[in-house]
Short mmCIF file of C-alpha atoms in Angstrom, two decimals:
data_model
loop_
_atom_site.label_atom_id
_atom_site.label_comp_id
_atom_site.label_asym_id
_atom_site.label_seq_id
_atom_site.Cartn_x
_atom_site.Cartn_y
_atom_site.Cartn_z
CA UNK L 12 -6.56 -17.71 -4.16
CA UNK L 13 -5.15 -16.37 -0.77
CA UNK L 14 -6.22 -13.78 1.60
CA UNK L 15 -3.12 -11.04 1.99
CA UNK L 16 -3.33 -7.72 4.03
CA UNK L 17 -1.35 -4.98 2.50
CA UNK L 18 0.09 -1.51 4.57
CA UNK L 19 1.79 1.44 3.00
CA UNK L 20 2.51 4.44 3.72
CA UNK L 21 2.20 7.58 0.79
CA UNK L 22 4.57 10.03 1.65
CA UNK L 23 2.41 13.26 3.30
CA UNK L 24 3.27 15.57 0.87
CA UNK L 25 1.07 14.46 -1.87
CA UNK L 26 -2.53 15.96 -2.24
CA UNK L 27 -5.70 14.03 -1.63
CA UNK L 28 -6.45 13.33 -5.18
CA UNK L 29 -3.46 12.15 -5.74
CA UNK L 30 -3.50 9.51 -2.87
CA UNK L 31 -6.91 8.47 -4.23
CA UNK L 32 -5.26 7.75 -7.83
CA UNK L 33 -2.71 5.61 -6.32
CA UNK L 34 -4.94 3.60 -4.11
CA UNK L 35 -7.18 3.15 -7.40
CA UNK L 36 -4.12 2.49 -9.16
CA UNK L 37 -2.78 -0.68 -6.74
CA UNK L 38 -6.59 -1.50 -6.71
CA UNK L 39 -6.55 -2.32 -10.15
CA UNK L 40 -3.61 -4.32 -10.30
CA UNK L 41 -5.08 -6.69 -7.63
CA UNK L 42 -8.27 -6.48 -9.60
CA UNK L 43 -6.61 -7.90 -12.40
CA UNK L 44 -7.19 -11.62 -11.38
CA UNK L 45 -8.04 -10.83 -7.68
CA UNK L 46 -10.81 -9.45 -5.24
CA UNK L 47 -10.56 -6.13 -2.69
CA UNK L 48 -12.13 -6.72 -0.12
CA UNK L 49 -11.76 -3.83 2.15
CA UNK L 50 -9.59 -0.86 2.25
CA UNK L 51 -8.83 1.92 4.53
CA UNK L 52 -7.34 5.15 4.36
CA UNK L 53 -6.25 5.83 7.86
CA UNK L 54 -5.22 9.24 7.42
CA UNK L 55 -2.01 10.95 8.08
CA UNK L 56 0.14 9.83 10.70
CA UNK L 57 3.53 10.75 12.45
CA UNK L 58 5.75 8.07 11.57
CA UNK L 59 7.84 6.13 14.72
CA UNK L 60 10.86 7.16 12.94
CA UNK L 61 12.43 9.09 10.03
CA UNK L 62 12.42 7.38 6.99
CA UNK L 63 14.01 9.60 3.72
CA UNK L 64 13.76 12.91 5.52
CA UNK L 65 9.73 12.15 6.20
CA UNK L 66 8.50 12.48 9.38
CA UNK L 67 4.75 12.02 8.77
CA UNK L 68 2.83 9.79 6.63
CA UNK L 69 -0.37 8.77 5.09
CA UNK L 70 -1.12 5.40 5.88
CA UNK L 71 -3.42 3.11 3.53
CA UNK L 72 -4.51 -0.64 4.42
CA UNK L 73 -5.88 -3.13 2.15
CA UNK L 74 -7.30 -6.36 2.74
CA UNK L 75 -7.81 -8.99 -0.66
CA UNK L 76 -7.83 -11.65 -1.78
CA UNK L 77 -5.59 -12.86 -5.07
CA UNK L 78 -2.78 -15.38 -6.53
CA UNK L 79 0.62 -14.85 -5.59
CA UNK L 80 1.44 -13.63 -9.07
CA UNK L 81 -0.37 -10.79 -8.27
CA UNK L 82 1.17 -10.36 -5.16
CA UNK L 83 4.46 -10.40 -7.07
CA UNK L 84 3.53 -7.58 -9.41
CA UNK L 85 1.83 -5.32 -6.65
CA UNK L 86 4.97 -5.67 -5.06
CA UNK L 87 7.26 -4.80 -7.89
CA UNK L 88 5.09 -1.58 -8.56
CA UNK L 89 5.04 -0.60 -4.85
CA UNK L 90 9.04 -0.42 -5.24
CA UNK L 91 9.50 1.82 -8.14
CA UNK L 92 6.61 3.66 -7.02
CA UNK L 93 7.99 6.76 -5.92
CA UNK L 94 5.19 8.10 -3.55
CA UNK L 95 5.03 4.89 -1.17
CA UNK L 96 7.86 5.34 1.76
CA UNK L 97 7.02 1.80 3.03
CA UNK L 98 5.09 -1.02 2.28
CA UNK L 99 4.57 -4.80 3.91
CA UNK L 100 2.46 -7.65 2.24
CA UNK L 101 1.56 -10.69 4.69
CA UNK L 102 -0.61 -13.04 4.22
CA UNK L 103 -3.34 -12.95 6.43
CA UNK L 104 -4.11 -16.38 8.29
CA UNK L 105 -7.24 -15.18 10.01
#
């Protein structure tokens, strides 16, 4: 298993509860074979540009561990996933 670092941004319309469901939601596809081992909700944000007519955004970062199969599938969710504007999944070499 690898250790990947995950940032998206939820678009800053969507209520608190809501935000929670998804971050529970991409939590338990990683837990699915992986670990979380720390996530933050960094709050909402103005974003350095426009992106889809949003100009703020709620900005969630996630740091686990898990096979790249399960780095596939979080990122094929993440894309039809129509709350996240952005997302980037790196593997984290530190």
């Amino acid at each position: 298993m690898r250790k990947y670092e995950i940032m998206y941004i939820v678009r800053s319309d969507v209520e608190e509860a809501a935000v929670q469901a998804i971050v529970e939601r991409f939590q338990g596809i990683i837990n699915n074979g992986g670990e979380v081992t720390k996530t933050n909700v960094m709050g909402k944000r103005r974003l350095a540009y426009e992106i889809n007519k949003n100009r703020d955004g709620i900005y969630v970062l996630v740091n686990f561990t898990a096979t790249p199969e399960i780095v596939k599938e979080l990122d094929r969710v993440m894309r039809i996933t129509d709350e996240v504007i952005r997302f980037m999944i790196v593997q984290d070499v530190a």
